[in-house]
Amino acid sequence: MNQRRLLQIAVAVAGLVPVAAGALGALRPELLALAGPPHAFTHAAYLSGLLLGLGLGFWSLIPTIERQARAFSLLTALVVVGGLARAFTAARLGAFGPPVVLPLVMELGVTPALWAWQRRVSKSFPTGLRT
């Protein structure tokens, strides 16, 4: 199996995380174990919808992933910025349990690794970096 196909599979599998978590939070924010007034749940639902959109955005790149360097980079940057915000807040609050660390692994580990892989695959195609 070639690198392009393996990358497509990896992005499809990794995309399950934001799509599932985003859909859950968007449809049932009360299940996120948050406390606060009702408007806090609407904010959580909105942010979950963004997470769902990011996952769907990554999935939309899969068919022509070798030509999607710019879009893949943009989506990755959004995920990393969110991960950095999570990490800074976790450090400030001393909250580094599994509900924080596991998303950070995706945001600051897996997603940038997939980005680097996409760049390598993109460079192996003659017109890969043009879009």
PDB file of C-alpha atoms in Angstrom:
ATOM      1  CA  MET A   1       0.000   0.000   0.000  1.00  0.00           C
ATOM      2  CA  ASN A   2       1.439   3.401  -0.924  1.00  0.00           C
ATOM      3  CA  GLN A   3       1.962   6.366   1.430  1.00  0.00           C
ATOM      4  CA  ARG A   4      -0.934   8.316  -0.060  1.00  0.00           C
ATOM      5  CA  ARG A   5      -3.398   5.526   0.681  1.00  0.00           C
ATOM      6  CA  LEU A   6      -2.015   4.993   4.194  1.00  0.00           C
ATOM      7  CA  LEU A   7      -2.332   8.715   4.889  1.00  0.00           C
ATOM      8  CA  GLN A   8      -5.922   8.709   3.644  1.00  0.00           C
ATOM      9  CA  ILE A   9      -6.736   5.855   6.006  1.00  0.00           C
ATOM     10  CA  ALA A  10      -4.963   7.541   8.932  1.00  0.00           C
ATOM     11  CA  VAL A  11      -6.835  10.821   8.384  1.00  0.00           C
ATOM     12  CA  ALA A  12     -10.136   8.949   8.083  1.00  0.00           C
ATOM     13  CA  VAL A  13      -9.522   7.132  11.372  1.00  0.00           C
ATOM     14  CA  ALA A  14      -8.146  10.184  13.217  1.00  0.00           C
ATOM     15  CA  GLY A  15     -11.117  12.212  11.961  1.00  0.00           C
ATOM     16  CA  LEU A  16     -13.442   9.953  13.912  1.00  0.00           C
ATOM     17  CA  VAL A  17     -12.332  11.715  17.112  1.00  0.00           C
ATOM     18  CA  PRO A  18     -13.393  15.297  16.278  1.00  0.00           C
ATOM     19  CA  VAL A  19     -16.448  14.176  14.334  1.00  0.00           C
ATOM     20  CA  ALA A  20     -17.757  11.952  17.138  1.00  0.00           C
ATOM     21  CA  ALA A  21     -16.815  14.322  19.975  1.00  0.00           C
ATOM     22  CA  GLY A  22     -18.071  17.345  18.068  1.00  0.00           C
ATOM     23  CA  ALA A  23     -21.376  15.722  17.196  1.00  0.00           C
ATOM     24  CA  LEU A  24     -21.896  14.582  20.779  1.00  0.00           C
ATOM     25  CA  GLY A  25     -21.172  18.018  22.202  1.00  0.00           C
ATOM     26  CA  ALA A  26     -23.196  19.828  19.547  1.00  0.00           C
ATOM     27  CA  LEU A  27     -26.253  17.630  19.988  1.00  0.00           C
ATOM     28  CA  ARG A  28     -26.010  16.927  23.734  1.00  0.00           C
ATOM     29  CA  PRO A  29     -23.741  19.513  25.428  1.00  0.00           C
ATOM     30  CA  GLU A  30     -25.162  18.594  28.820  1.00  0.00           C
ATOM     31  CA  LEU A  31     -23.281  15.276  28.519  1.00  0.00           C
ATOM     32  CA  LEU A  32     -19.951  17.133  28.619  1.00  0.00           C
ATOM     33  CA  ALA A  33     -20.129  17.314  32.434  1.00  0.00           C
ATOM     34  CA  LEU A  34     -19.969  21.097  32.418  1.00  0.00           C
ATOM     35  CA  ALA A  35     -21.498  23.308  35.073  1.00  0.00           C
ATOM     36  CA  GLY A  36     -22.951  26.734  34.680  1.00  0.00           C
ATOM     37  CA  PRO A  37     -25.875  28.678  33.334  1.00  0.00           C
ATOM     38  CA  PRO A  38     -27.763  27.591  30.210  1.00  0.00           C
ATOM     39  CA  HIS A  39     -25.871  30.014  27.970  1.00  0.00           C
ATOM     40  CA  ALA A  40     -22.673  28.118  28.847  1.00  0.00           C
ATOM     41  CA  PHE A  41     -24.195  25.039  27.230  1.00  0.00           C
ATOM     42  CA  THR A  42     -24.939  26.986  24.070  1.00  0.00           C
ATOM     43  CA  HIS A  43     -21.298  28.055  23.979  1.00  0.00           C
ATOM     44  CA  ALA A  44     -20.175  24.457  24.488  1.00  0.00           C
ATOM     45  CA  ALA A  45     -22.515  23.368  21.692  1.00  0.00           C
ATOM     46  CA  TYR A  46     -21.080  26.037  19.386  1.00  0.00           C
ATOM     47  CA  LEU A  47     -17.492  24.999  20.115  1.00  0.00           C
ATOM     48  CA  SER A  48     -18.447  21.364  19.634  1.00  0.00           C
ATOM     49  CA  GLY A  49     -19.951  22.295  16.286  1.00  0.00           C
ATOM     50  CA  LEU A  50     -16.626  23.875  15.338  1.00  0.00           C
ATOM     51  CA  LEU A  51     -14.871  20.660  16.335  1.00  0.00           C
ATOM     52  CA  LEU A  52     -17.319  18.681  14.207  1.00  0.00           C
ATOM     53  CA  GLY A  53     -16.649  21.061  11.316  1.00  0.00           C
ATOM     54  CA  LEU A  54     -12.895  20.603  11.665  1.00  0.00           C
ATOM     55  CA  GLY A  55     -13.267  16.832  11.513  1.00  0.00           C
ATOM     56  CA  LEU A  56     -15.548  17.036   8.485  1.00  0.00           C
ATOM     57  CA  GLY A  57     -13.104  19.484   6.918  1.00  0.00           C
ATOM     58  CA  PHE A  58     -10.248  17.015   7.269  1.00  0.00           C
ATOM     59  CA  TRP A  59     -12.442  14.251   5.877  1.00  0.00           C
ATOM     60  CA  SER A  60     -13.300  16.400   2.865  1.00  0.00           C
ATOM     61  CA  LEU A  61      -9.609  16.486   1.925  1.00  0.00           C
ATOM     62  CA  ILE A  62      -9.167  12.714   1.852  1.00  0.00           C
ATOM     63  CA  PRO A  63     -10.004  12.003  -1.834  1.00  0.00           C
ATOM     64  CA  THR A  64      -7.279  14.340  -3.155  1.00  0.00           C
ATOM     65  CA  ILE A  65      -5.141  14.564  -0.030  1.00  0.00           C
ATOM     66  CA  GLU A  66      -1.918  14.879  -2.021  1.00  0.00           C
ATOM     67  CA  ARG A  67      -3.170  18.186  -3.476  1.00  0.00           C
ATOM     68  CA  GLN A  68      -4.542  19.676  -0.263  1.00  0.00           C
ATOM     69  CA  ALA A  69      -1.440  21.149   1.400  1.00  0.00           C
ATOM     70  CA  ARG A  70      -2.910  24.608   2.014  1.00  0.00           C
ATOM     71  CA  ALA A  71      -6.244  23.421   3.374  1.00  0.00           C
ATOM     72  CA  PHE A  72      -4.586  20.703   5.460  1.00  0.00           C
ATOM     73  CA  SER A  73      -2.173  23.298   6.881  1.00  0.00           C
ATOM     74  CA  LEU A  74      -4.991  25.695   7.750  1.00  0.00           C
ATOM     75  CA  LEU A  75      -7.052  23.043   9.512  1.00  0.00           C
ATOM     76  CA  THR A  76      -3.965  21.815  11.361  1.00  0.00           C
ATOM     77  CA  ALA A  77      -3.121  25.352  12.490  1.00  0.00           C
ATOM     78  CA  LEU A  78      -6.631  25.769  13.891  1.00  0.00           C
ATOM     79  CA  VAL A  79      -6.325  22.514  15.829  1.00  0.00           C
ATOM     80  CA  VAL A  80      -2.866  23.409  17.173  1.00  0.00           C
ATOM     81  CA  VAL A  81      -3.973  26.892  18.286  1.00  0.00           C
ATOM     82  CA  GLY A  82      -6.884  25.295  20.139  1.00  0.00           C
ATOM     83  CA  GLY A  83      -4.546  22.724  21.665  1.00  0.00           C
ATOM     84  CA  LEU A  84      -2.157  25.417  22.848  1.00  0.00           C
ATOM     85  CA  ALA A  85      -5.062  27.287  24.461  1.00  0.00           C
ATOM     86  CA  ARG A  86      -6.093  24.058  26.187  1.00  0.00           C
ATOM     87  CA  ALA A  87      -2.519  23.369  27.348  1.00  0.00           C
ATOM     88  CA  PHE A  88      -2.018  26.888  28.745  1.00  0.00           C
ATOM     89  CA  THR A  89      -5.315  26.749  30.594  1.00  0.00           C
ATOM     90  CA  ALA A  90      -4.573  23.275  31.946  1.00  0.00           C
ATOM     91  CA  ALA A  91      -1.187  24.484  33.197  1.00  0.00           C
ATOM     92  CA  ARG A  92      -2.736  27.547  34.803  1.00  0.00           C
ATOM     93  CA  LEU A  93      -5.432  25.478  36.524  1.00  0.00           C
ATOM     94  CA  GLY A  94      -3.307  22.393  37.239  1.00  0.00           C
ATOM     95  CA  ALA A  95      -5.794  20.223  35.347  1.00  0.00           C
ATOM     96  CA  PHE A  96      -3.867  17.499  33.562  1.00  0.00           C
ATOM     97  CA  GLY A  97      -6.120  14.486  33.920  1.00  0.00           C
ATOM     98  CA  PRO A  98      -7.113  12.173  31.066  1.00  0.00           C
ATOM     99  CA  PRO A  99      -9.957  14.452  29.849  1.00  0.00           C
ATOM    100  CA  VAL A 100      -7.296  17.091  29.154  1.00  0.00           C
ATOM    101  CA  VAL A 101      -4.263  15.018  28.201  1.00  0.00           C
ATOM    102  CA  LEU A 102      -5.992  12.757  25.664  1.00  0.00           C
ATOM    103  CA  PRO A 103      -7.299  15.649  23.526  1.00  0.00           C
ATOM    104  CA  LEU A 104      -3.887  17.331  23.811  1.00  0.00           C
ATOM    105  CA  VAL A 105      -2.271  14.225  22.325  1.00  0.00           C
ATOM    106  CA  MET A 106      -4.554  14.603  19.297  1.00  0.00           C
ATOM    107  CA  GLU A 107      -4.205  18.382  19.069  1.00  0.00           C
ATOM    108  CA  LEU A 108      -0.468  18.774  19.625  1.00  0.00           C
ATOM    109  CA  GLY A 109       0.782  15.320  18.616  1.00  0.00           C
ATOM    110  CA  VAL A 110      -1.319  13.355  16.157  1.00  0.00           C
ATOM    111  CA  THR A 111      -2.606  16.265  14.064  1.00  0.00           C
ATOM    112  CA  PRO A 112       0.829  17.873  13.514  1.00  0.00           C
ATOM    113  CA  ALA A 113       2.256  14.425  12.698  1.00  0.00           C
ATOM    114  CA  LEU A 114      -0.458  13.915  10.083  1.00  0.00           C
ATOM    115  CA  TRP A 115       0.319  17.397   8.720  1.00  0.00           C
ATOM    116  CA  ALA A 116       4.019  16.496   8.336  1.00  0.00           C
ATOM    117  CA  TRP A 117       3.048  13.256   6.628  1.00  0.00           C
ATOM    118  CA  GLN A 118       0.686  15.098   4.287  1.00  0.00           C
ATOM    119  CA  ARG A 119       3.518  17.482   3.353  1.00  0.00           C
ATOM    120  CA  ARG A 120       5.804  14.550   2.496  1.00  0.00           C
ATOM    121  CA  VAL A 121       3.092  12.896   0.415  1.00  0.00           C
ATOM    122  CA  SER A 122       2.258  16.204  -1.257  1.00  0.00           C
ATOM    123  CA  LYS A 123       5.871  16.755  -2.247  1.00  0.00           C
ATOM    124  CA  SER A 124       6.036  13.341  -3.871  1.00  0.00           C
ATOM    125  CA  PHE A 125       3.332  14.379  -6.373  1.00  0.00           C
ATOM    126  CA  PRO A 126       4.349  16.803  -9.152  1.00  0.00           C
ATOM    127  CA  THR A 127       1.544  19.275  -8.466  1.00  0.00           C
ATOM    128  CA  GLY A 128       0.980  18.388  -4.838  1.00  0.00           C
ATOM    129  CA  LEU A 129       1.812  21.747  -3.253  1.00  0.00           C
ATOM    130  CA  ARG A 130      -0.059  23.950  -5.716  1.00  0.00           C
ATOM    131  CA  THR A 131      -3.437  23.917  -3.988  1.00  0.00           C
TER     132      THR A 131
END
